[in-house]
PDB file of C-alpha atoms in Angstrom:
ATOM      1  CA  UNK U   1      66.331  84.337 110.962  1.00  0.00           C
ATOM      2  CA  UNK U   2      68.081  83.687 107.719  1.00  0.00           C
ATOM      3  CA  UNK U   3      65.403  85.257 105.569  1.00  0.00           C
ATOM      4  CA  UNK U   4      63.946  88.776 105.697  1.00  0.00           C
ATOM      5  CA  UNK U   5      60.204  89.551 105.803  1.00  0.00           C
ATOM      6  CA  UNK U   6      59.925  89.361 102.011  1.00  0.00           C
ATOM      7  CA  UNK U   7      61.464  85.883 101.915  1.00  0.00           C
ATOM      8  CA  UNK U   8      64.861  87.074 100.654  1.00  0.00           C
ATOM      9  CA  UNK U   9      67.977  85.268 101.962  1.00  0.00           C
ATOM     10  CA  UNK U  10      70.260  87.187 104.258  1.00  0.00           C
ATOM     11  CA  UNK U  11      73.620  86.769 105.936  1.00  0.00           C
ATOM     12  CA  UNK U  12      74.560  87.377 109.544  1.00  0.00           C
ATOM     13  CA  UNK U  13      77.775  89.576 109.469  1.00  0.00           C
ATOM     14  CA  UNK U  14      80.080  90.644 112.284  1.00  0.00           C
ATOM     15  CA  UNK U  15      83.102  92.640 111.259  1.00  0.00           C
ATOM     16  CA  UNK U  16      85.881  94.873 112.444  1.00  0.00           C
ATOM     17  CA  UNK U  17      88.594  96.933 110.830  1.00  0.00           C
ATOM     18  CA  UNK U  18      91.521  99.008 112.166  1.00  0.00           C
ATOM     19  CA  UNK U  19      94.315 101.093 110.585  1.00  0.00           C
ATOM     20  CA  UNK U  20      97.896 100.424 111.193  1.00  0.00           C
ATOM     21  CA  UNK U  21      98.958 102.546 114.190  1.00  0.00           C
ATOM     22  CA  UNK U  22      99.677 106.060 113.107  1.00  0.00           C
ATOM     23  CA  UNK U  23      98.257 105.648 109.593  1.00  0.00           C
ATOM     24  CA  UNK U  24      94.999 106.045 107.672  1.00  0.00           C
ATOM     25  CA  UNK U  25      92.997 102.897 106.977  1.00  0.00           C
ATOM     26  CA  UNK U  26      93.321 101.856 103.362  1.00  0.00           C
ATOM     27  CA  UNK U  27      91.109  98.718 103.933  1.00  0.00           C
ATOM     28  CA  UNK U  28      87.450  99.068 103.276  1.00  0.00           C
ATOM     29  CA  UNK U  29      84.363  96.905 103.942  1.00  0.00           C
ATOM     30  CA  UNK U  30      80.816  97.279 102.576  1.00  0.00           C
ATOM     31  CA  UNK U  31      77.930  94.967 103.273  1.00  0.00           C
ATOM     32  CA  UNK U  32      74.230  94.510 102.507  1.00  0.00           C
ATOM     33  CA  UNK U  33      71.485  92.097 103.617  1.00  0.00           C
ATOM     34  CA  UNK U  34      72.911  89.109 101.572  1.00  0.00           C
ATOM     35  CA  UNK U  35      76.441  90.126 100.628  1.00  0.00           C
ATOM     36  CA  UNK U  36      79.723  91.538 101.798  1.00  0.00           C
ATOM     37  CA  UNK U  37      82.847  92.877 100.124  1.00  0.00           C
ATOM     38  CA  UNK U  38      86.293  93.358 101.689  1.00  0.00           C
ATOM     39  CA  UNK U  39      88.935  95.485  99.956  1.00  0.00           C
ATOM     40  CA  UNK U  40      92.595  96.291 100.747  1.00  0.00           C
ATOM     41  CA  UNK U  41      94.132  99.238  98.983  1.00  0.00           C
ATOM     42  CA  UNK U  42      97.760  98.760  97.810  1.00  0.00           C
ATOM     43  CA  UNK U  43      99.909 101.422  99.356  1.00  0.00           C
ATOM     44  CA  UNK U  44     102.279 102.952  96.776  1.00  0.00           C
ATOM     45  CA  UNK U  45     105.974 103.197  97.683  1.00  0.00           C
ATOM     46  CA  UNK U  46     107.054 106.645  98.782  1.00  0.00           C
ATOM     47  CA  UNK U  47     107.841 108.975  95.975  1.00  0.00           C
ATOM     48  CA  UNK U  48     106.105 106.946  93.245  1.00  0.00           C
ATOM     49  CA  UNK U  49     103.966 108.924  90.779  1.00  0.00           C
ATOM     50  CA  UNK U  50     100.718 107.019  90.276  1.00  0.00           C
ATOM     51  CA  UNK U  51      99.542 109.298  87.518  1.00  0.00           C
ATOM     52  CA  UNK U  52      96.308 109.813  89.500  1.00  0.00           C
ATOM     53  CA  UNK U  53      94.935 112.759  91.414  1.00  0.00           C
ATOM     54  CA  UNK U  54      93.234 110.308  93.741  1.00  0.00           C
ATOM     55  CA  UNK U  55      94.703 108.304  96.679  1.00  0.00           C
ATOM     56  CA  UNK U  56      94.214 104.619  97.511  1.00  0.00           C
ATOM     57  CA  UNK U  57      91.464 105.405 100.013  1.00  0.00           C
ATOM     58  CA  UNK U  58      89.394 107.045  97.260  1.00  0.00           C
ATOM     59  CA  UNK U  59      90.023 103.974  95.023  1.00  0.00           C
ATOM     60  CA  UNK U  60      88.754 101.465  97.558  1.00  0.00           C
ATOM     61  CA  UNK U  61      85.682 103.491  98.494  1.00  0.00           C
ATOM     62  CA  UNK U  62      84.768 104.264  94.954  1.00  0.00           C
ATOM     63  CA  UNK U  63      85.231 100.607  93.917  1.00  0.00           C
ATOM     64  CA  UNK U  64      83.331  99.343  96.938  1.00  0.00           C
ATOM     65  CA  UNK U  65      80.368 101.545  96.160  1.00  0.00           C
ATOM     66  CA  UNK U  66      80.402 100.435  92.518  1.00  0.00           C
ATOM     67  CA  UNK U  67      80.252  96.829  93.647  1.00  0.00           C
ATOM     68  CA  UNK U  68      77.406  97.637  96.044  1.00  0.00           C
ATOM     69  CA  UNK U  69      75.493  99.256  93.217  1.00  0.00           C
ATOM     70  CA  UNK U  70      75.629  96.112  91.085  1.00  0.00           C
ATOM     71  CA  UNK U  71      75.831  93.199  93.554  1.00  0.00           C
ATOM     72  CA  UNK U  72      72.140  92.443  93.593  1.00  0.00           C
ATOM     73  CA  UNK U  73      71.965  92.046  89.746  1.00  0.00           C
ATOM     74  CA  UNK U  74      71.484  88.463  88.727  1.00  0.00           C
ATOM     75  CA  UNK U  75      75.085  88.345  87.363  1.00  0.00           C
ATOM     76  CA  UNK U  76      78.141  86.236  88.199  1.00  0.00           C
ATOM     77  CA  UNK U  77      80.460  87.864  90.679  1.00  0.00           C
ATOM     78  CA  UNK U  78      83.077  88.211  87.951  1.00  0.00           C
ATOM     79  CA  UNK U  79      80.739  90.437  85.904  1.00  0.00           C
ATOM     80  CA  UNK U  80      79.842  92.470  89.001  1.00  0.00           C
ATOM     81  CA  UNK U  81      83.512  93.185  89.551  1.00  0.00           C
ATOM     82  CA  UNK U  82      84.184  93.791  85.930  1.00  0.00           C
ATOM     83  CA  UNK U  83      81.423  96.361  85.672  1.00  0.00           C
ATOM     84  CA  UNK U  84      82.440  97.923  88.997  1.00  0.00           C
ATOM     85  CA  UNK U  85      86.050  98.421  87.755  1.00  0.00           C
ATOM     86  CA  UNK U  86      84.716 100.019  84.531  1.00  0.00           C
ATOM     87  CA  UNK U  87      82.592 102.416  86.652  1.00  0.00           C
ATOM     88  CA  UNK U  88      85.537 103.304  88.846  1.00  0.00           C
ATOM     89  CA  UNK U  89      87.715 104.075  85.757  1.00  0.00           C
ATOM     90  CA  UNK U  90      85.003 106.401  84.622  1.00  0.00           C
ATOM     91  CA  UNK U  91      84.872 108.077  88.025  1.00  0.00           C
ATOM     92  CA  UNK U  92      88.667 108.917  87.782  1.00  0.00           C
ATOM     93  CA  UNK U  93      87.767 111.597  85.182  1.00  0.00           C
ATOM     94  CA  UNK U  94      90.170 113.106  82.661  1.00  0.00           C
ATOM     95  CA  UNK U  95      92.856 114.183  85.103  1.00  0.00           C
ATOM     96  CA  UNK U  96      94.205 110.653  85.787  1.00  0.00           C
ATOM     97  CA  UNK U  97      96.556 108.515  83.605  1.00  0.00           C
ATOM     98  CA  UNK U  98      94.934 105.202  83.638  1.00  0.00           C
ATOM     99  CA  UNK U  99      97.691 103.674  81.686  1.00  0.00           C
ATOM    100  CA  UNK U 100     100.200 104.358  84.454  1.00  0.00           C
ATOM    101  CA  UNK U 101     101.435 101.037  85.879  1.00  0.00           C
ATOM    102  CA  UNK U 102     101.379 102.499  89.383  1.00  0.00           C
ATOM    103  CA  UNK U 103      97.727 103.554  89.225  1.00  0.00           C
ATOM    104  CA  UNK U 104      95.975 102.893  92.600  1.00  0.00           C
ATOM    105  CA  UNK U 105      94.853  99.295  93.023  1.00  0.00           C
ATOM    106  CA  UNK U 106      93.178  97.000  95.571  1.00  0.00           C
ATOM    107  CA  UNK U 107      92.564  93.454  96.454  1.00  0.00           C
ATOM    108  CA  UNK U 108      88.843  92.376  96.805  1.00  0.00           C
ATOM    109  CA  UNK U 109      86.888  89.417  98.267  1.00  0.00           C
ATOM    110  CA  UNK U 110      83.179  89.146  97.846  1.00  0.00           C
ATOM    111  CA  UNK U 111      80.677  86.793  99.455  1.00  0.00           C
ATOM    112  CA  UNK U 112      77.062  86.782  98.308  1.00  0.00           C
ATOM    113  CA  UNK U 113      74.209  84.467  99.229  1.00  0.00           C
ATOM    114  CA  UNK U 114      71.967  83.496  96.319  1.00  0.00           C
ATOM    115  CA  UNK U 115      69.105  81.326  97.368  1.00  0.00           C
ATOM    116  CA  UNK U 116      70.494  78.124  98.956  1.00  0.00           C
ATOM    117  CA  UNK U 117      74.115  78.760  97.883  1.00  0.00           C
ATOM    118  CA  UNK U 118      76.879  81.150  98.899  1.00  0.00           C
ATOM    119  CA  UNK U 119      78.988  82.444  95.982  1.00  0.00           C
ATOM    120  CA  UNK U 120      82.455  83.832  96.484  1.00  0.00           C
ATOM    121  CA  UNK U 121      85.116  85.726  94.586  1.00  0.00           C
ATOM    122  CA  UNK U 122      88.778  86.356  95.740  1.00  0.00           C
ATOM    123  CA  UNK U 123      91.237  88.576  93.824  1.00  0.00           C
ATOM    124  CA  UNK U 124      94.718  88.954  95.150  1.00  0.00           C
ATOM    125  CA  UNK U 125      95.636  88.436  98.733  1.00  0.00           C
ATOM    126  CA  UNK U 126      92.439  88.998 100.748  1.00  0.00           C
ATOM    127  CA  UNK U 127      91.426  85.285 101.379  1.00  0.00           C
ATOM    128  CA  UNK U 128      88.261  83.659 102.675  1.00  0.00           C
ATOM    129  CA  UNK U 129      88.065  80.652 104.984  1.00  0.00           C
ATOM    130  CA  UNK U 130      84.896  78.411 104.890  1.00  0.00           C
ATOM    131  CA  UNK U 131      84.086  76.203 107.888  1.00  0.00           C
ATOM    132  CA  UNK U 132      82.018  73.275 106.880  1.00  0.00           C
ATOM    133  CA  UNK U 133      79.551  71.259 108.910  1.00  0.00           C
ATOM    134  CA  UNK U 134      82.000  68.352 109.179  1.00  0.00           C
ATOM    135  CA  UNK U 135      84.479  70.662 110.893  1.00  0.00           C
ATOM    136  CA  UNK U 136      86.849  71.055 107.943  1.00  0.00           C
ATOM    137  CA  UNK U 137      88.106  74.374 106.729  1.00  0.00           C
ATOM    138  CA  UNK U 138      88.476  75.315 103.064  1.00  0.00           C
ATOM    139  CA  UNK U 139      90.741  78.312 102.429  1.00  0.00           C
ATOM    140  CA  UNK U 140      90.285  80.282  99.168  1.00  0.00           C
ATOM    141  CA  UNK U 141      93.538  82.203  98.723  1.00  0.00           C
ATOM    142  CA  UNK U 142      94.857  83.965  95.680  1.00  0.00           C
ATOM    143  CA  UNK U 143      98.602  83.721  96.303  1.00  0.00           C
ATOM    144  CA  UNK U 144      99.982  84.613  92.785  1.00  0.00           C
ATOM    145  CA  UNK U 145     101.602  87.720  94.389  1.00  0.00           C
ATOM    146  CA  UNK U 146     103.702  85.463  96.562  1.00  0.00           C
ATOM    147  CA  UNK U 147     105.144  83.518  93.653  1.00  0.00           C
ATOM    148  CA  UNK U 148     106.690  86.239  91.481  1.00  0.00           C
ATOM    149  CA  UNK U 149     110.318  85.570  90.399  1.00  0.00           C
ATOM    150  CA  UNK U 150     113.182  86.718  92.631  1.00  0.00           C
ATOM    151  CA  UNK U 151     111.566  86.436  96.036  1.00  0.00           C
ATOM    152  CA  UNK U 152     110.701  89.210  98.539  1.00  0.00           C
ATOM    153  CA  UNK U 153     111.188  92.101  98.651  1.00  0.00           C
ATOM    154  CA  UNK U 154     110.073  92.558  95.059  1.00  0.00           C
ATOM    155  CA  UNK U 155     111.600  95.262  92.914  1.00  0.00           C
ATOM    156  CA  UNK U 156     109.159  98.005  91.928  1.00  0.00           C
ATOM    157  CA  UNK U 157     109.923  97.395  88.255  1.00  0.00           C
ATOM    158  CA  UNK U 158     109.046  93.735  88.616  1.00  0.00           C
ATOM    159  CA  UNK U 159     105.713  94.592  90.102  1.00  0.00           C
ATOM    160  CA  UNK U 160     104.959  97.139  87.372  1.00  0.00           C
ATOM    161  CA  UNK U 161     105.762  94.585  84.721  1.00  0.00           C
ATOM    162  CA  UNK U 162     103.708  91.746  86.141  1.00  0.00           C
ATOM    163  CA  UNK U 163     100.642  93.483  87.510  1.00  0.00           C
ATOM    164  CA  UNK U 164      97.521  92.274  85.730  1.00  0.00           C
ATOM    165  CA  UNK U 165      99.582  90.083  83.402  1.00  0.00           C
ATOM    166  CA  UNK U 166      99.038  86.383  82.668  1.00  0.00           C
ATOM    167  CA  UNK U 167     102.321  85.274  84.262  1.00  0.00           C
ATOM    168  CA  UNK U 168     102.133  87.733  87.118  1.00  0.00           C
ATOM    169  CA  UNK U 169      99.247  88.692  89.525  1.00  0.00           C
ATOM    170  CA  UNK U 170      95.841  90.322  89.245  1.00  0.00           C
ATOM    171  CA  UNK U 171      94.365  93.193  91.179  1.00  0.00           C
ATOM    172  CA  UNK U 172      91.308  95.539  90.878  1.00  0.00           C
ATOM    173  CA  UNK U 173      92.629  98.752  89.254  1.00  0.00           C
ATOM    174  CA  UNK U 174      92.417  99.812  85.616  1.00  0.00           C
ATOM    175  CA  UNK U 175      91.989  96.512  83.851  1.00  0.00           C
ATOM    176  CA  UNK U 176      88.351  95.235  84.045  1.00  0.00           C
ATOM    177  CA  UNK U 177      89.355  91.836  82.558  1.00  0.00           C
ATOM    178  CA  UNK U 178      91.276  91.193  85.800  1.00  0.00           C
ATOM    179  CA  UNK U 179      87.800  90.178  87.251  1.00  0.00           C
ATOM    180  CA  UNK U 180      87.816  87.095  85.086  1.00  0.00           C
ATOM    181  CA  UNK U 181      91.085  85.948  86.655  1.00  0.00           C
ATOM    182  CA  UNK U 182      89.599  85.972  90.177  1.00  0.00           C
ATOM    183  CA  UNK U 183      89.127  82.749  92.209  1.00  0.00           C
ATOM    184  CA  UNK U 184      85.328  81.988  92.305  1.00  0.00           C
ATOM    185  CA  UNK U 185      83.042  79.210  93.539  1.00  0.00           C
ATOM    186  CA  UNK U 186      79.876  78.462  95.254  1.00  0.00           C
ATOM    187  CA  UNK U 187      78.971  76.230  98.291  1.00  0.00           C
ATOM    188  CA  UNK U 188      75.631  75.053  99.563  1.00  0.00           C
ATOM    189  CA  UNK U 189      74.322  77.010 102.600  1.00  0.00           C
ATOM    190  CA  UNK U 190      73.496  73.772 104.230  1.00  0.00           C
ATOM    191  CA  UNK U 191      77.203  72.750 104.170  1.00  0.00           C
ATOM    192  CA  UNK U 192      78.552  75.907 105.878  1.00  0.00           C
ATOM    193  CA  UNK U 193      78.706  76.968 109.503  1.00  0.00           C
ATOM    194  CA  UNK U 194      80.674  80.146 109.005  1.00  0.00           C
ATOM    195  CA  UNK U 195      82.827  82.075 106.592  1.00  0.00           C
ATOM    196  CA  UNK U 196      85.755  84.261 107.569  1.00  0.00           C
ATOM    197  CA  UNK U 197      87.022  87.126 105.266  1.00  0.00           C
ATOM    198  CA  UNK U 198      90.344  88.837 105.847  1.00  0.00           C
ATOM    199  CA  UNK U 199      92.857  91.343 104.510  1.00  0.00           C
ATOM    200  CA  UNK U 200      96.496  90.396 104.606  1.00  0.00           C
ATOM    201  CA  UNK U 201      96.930  92.454 107.679  1.00  0.00           C
ATOM    202  CA  UNK U 202      95.138  89.633 109.483  1.00  0.00           C
ATOM    203  CA  UNK U 203      96.401  86.643 107.646  1.00  0.00           C
ATOM    204  CA  UNK U 204      99.894  87.267 108.953  1.00  0.00           C
ATOM    205  CA  UNK U 205      98.676  85.495 111.985  1.00  0.00           C
ATOM    206  CA  UNK U 206      98.711  82.338 109.885  1.00  0.00           C
ATOM    207  CA  UNK U 207     101.541  83.174 107.552  1.00  0.00           C
ATOM    208  CA  UNK U 208     103.944  84.670 110.156  1.00  0.00           C
ATOM    209  CA  UNK U 209     102.865  83.771 113.637  1.00  0.00           C
ATOM    210  CA  UNK U 210     102.088  80.108 113.637  1.00  0.00           C
ATOM    211  CA  UNK U 211      98.286  80.116 114.024  1.00  0.00           C
ATOM    212  CA  UNK U 212      96.184  77.568 112.099  1.00  0.00           C
ATOM    213  CA  UNK U 213      93.178  78.581 110.041  1.00  0.00           C
ATOM    214  CA  UNK U 214      91.074  76.516 112.419  1.00  0.00           C
ATOM    215  CA  UNK U 215      92.342  78.546 115.354  1.00  0.00           C
ATOM    216  CA  UNK U 216      91.576  81.797 113.505  1.00  0.00           C
ATOM    217  CA  UNK U 217      88.007  80.755 112.912  1.00  0.00           C
ATOM    218  CA  UNK U 218      87.735  79.527 116.529  1.00  0.00           C
ATOM    219  CA  UNK U 219      88.651  83.075 117.646  1.00  0.00           C
ATOM    220  CA  UNK U 220      86.038  84.584 115.327  1.00  0.00           C
ATOM    221  CA  UNK U 221      83.446  82.167 116.710  1.00  0.00           C
ATOM    222  CA  UNK U 222      84.265  82.592 120.392  1.00  0.00           C
ATOM    223  CA  UNK U 223      85.453  86.150 120.685  1.00  0.00           C
ATOM    224  CA  UNK U 224      84.588  87.920 117.432  1.00  0.00           C
ATOM    225  CA  UNK U 225      86.578  89.947 114.850  1.00  0.00           C
ATOM    226  CA  UNK U 226      87.663  92.826 117.153  1.00  0.00           C
ATOM    227  CA  UNK U 227      89.421  90.285 119.373  1.00  0.00           C
ATOM    228  CA  UNK U 228      91.092  88.763 116.349  1.00  0.00           C
ATOM    229  CA  UNK U 229      92.491  92.169 115.338  1.00  0.00           C
ATOM    230  CA  UNK U 230      93.729  92.701 118.923  1.00  0.00           C
ATOM    231  CA  UNK U 231      95.607  89.345 118.593  1.00  0.00           C
ATOM    232  CA  UNK U 232      97.312  90.695 115.360  1.00  0.00           C
ATOM    233  CA  UNK U 233      98.515  93.796 117.129  1.00  0.00           C
ATOM    234  CA  UNK U 234      99.777  91.724 120.102  1.00  0.00           C
ATOM    235  CA  UNK U 235     101.746  89.380 117.864  1.00  0.00           C
ATOM    236  CA  UNK U 236     103.237  92.207 115.797  1.00  0.00           C
ATOM    237  CA  UNK U 237     104.482  93.971 118.872  1.00  0.00           C
ATOM    238  CA  UNK U 238     105.844  90.673 120.391  1.00  0.00           C
ATOM    239  CA  UNK U 239     107.594  89.279 117.282  1.00  0.00           C
ATOM    240  CA  UNK U 240     107.795  91.845 114.592  1.00  0.00           C
ATOM    241  CA  UNK U 241     107.864  90.887 110.895  1.00  0.00           C
ATOM    242  CA  UNK U 242     109.889  87.742 109.933  1.00  0.00           C
ATOM    243  CA  UNK U 243     111.159  89.404 106.766  1.00  0.00           C
ATOM    244  CA  UNK U 244     111.488  92.982 105.432  1.00  0.00           C
ATOM    245  CA  UNK U 245     107.922  94.249 105.718  1.00  0.00           C
ATOM    246  CA  UNK U 246     105.788  96.669 107.611  1.00  0.00           C
ATOM    247  CA  UNK U 247     105.620  96.019 111.375  1.00  0.00           C
ATOM    248  CA  UNK U 248     101.892  96.893 111.274  1.00  0.00           C
ATOM    249  CA  UNK U 249      99.310  96.888 108.526  1.00  0.00           C
ATOM    250  CA  UNK U 250      95.663  97.831 108.227  1.00  0.00           C
ATOM    251  CA  UNK U 251      93.614  94.802 109.370  1.00  0.00           C
ATOM    252  CA  UNK U 252      90.032  93.768 108.615  1.00  0.00           C
ATOM    253  CA  UNK U 253      88.137  90.605 109.470  1.00  0.00           C
ATOM    254  CA  UNK U 254      84.502  89.590 109.046  1.00  0.00           C
ATOM    255  CA  UNK U 255      82.641  86.567 110.330  1.00  0.00           C
ATOM    256  CA  UNK U 256      79.525  85.480 108.312  1.00  0.00           C
ATOM    257  CA  UNK U 257      76.833  83.103 109.277  1.00  0.00           C
ATOM    258  CA  UNK U 258      74.755  81.816 106.339  1.00  0.00           C
ATOM    259  CA  UNK U 259      72.363  79.852 108.460  1.00  0.00           C
ATOM    260  CA  UNK U 260      69.756  77.703 106.518  1.00  0.00           C
ATOM    261  CA  UNK U 261      66.117  78.387 107.062  1.00  0.00           C
ATOM    262  CA  UNK U 262      64.473  76.140 109.595  1.00  0.00           C
TER     263      UNK U 262
END
């Protein structure tokens, strides 16, 4: 069914997440009957003082719970995220310097079904891919982080100066107005056969290892998210990173079926 016993629309969600081998998972996923949010915490470089007594895992958990507490309000997703960032800032308490440019941050993607439409929000590099009934795939990807001046690897000073700035990139951290800079939209449920959500530990299959988005969604359809994550680890071990980067990363994928009522 695509509606619960009270007639409220629901989503069918299958998901998987895994930490980079040897590390703690800084991705986070939270879901309800008609919505899902996927977050990817930004790992601070070794030795960097974030000015915060909390780590990135605290940030993604706290922000995810703040989104969950507001997602069923009749608000645009940008307002949901704005209010959630405000709440997370309050949760830091007085022991954290929220003006520090290295304060913990995260990407976030949200999908929510509202009646006969599915709304989405993407902030930073955790994209979604929508498979439509005609077989085409629409990818919603916020790639502003990939287009900073100077090319990879970016200098830490550059990241600090351009985070949550008009000519830079936007993340969920200590600037609630970043929510207004997210990529948003809505698609009719009747036009959709599935939606994939990913952290960038999964999208390296497309960006580094030659898979198409259609192939990624085929894997989700035929074998599920856990198999897709296994493919990521296999490719990482076989080919490594094509540029200076982590060999492994935390990886999260979700496959969503917003099936129309019949």
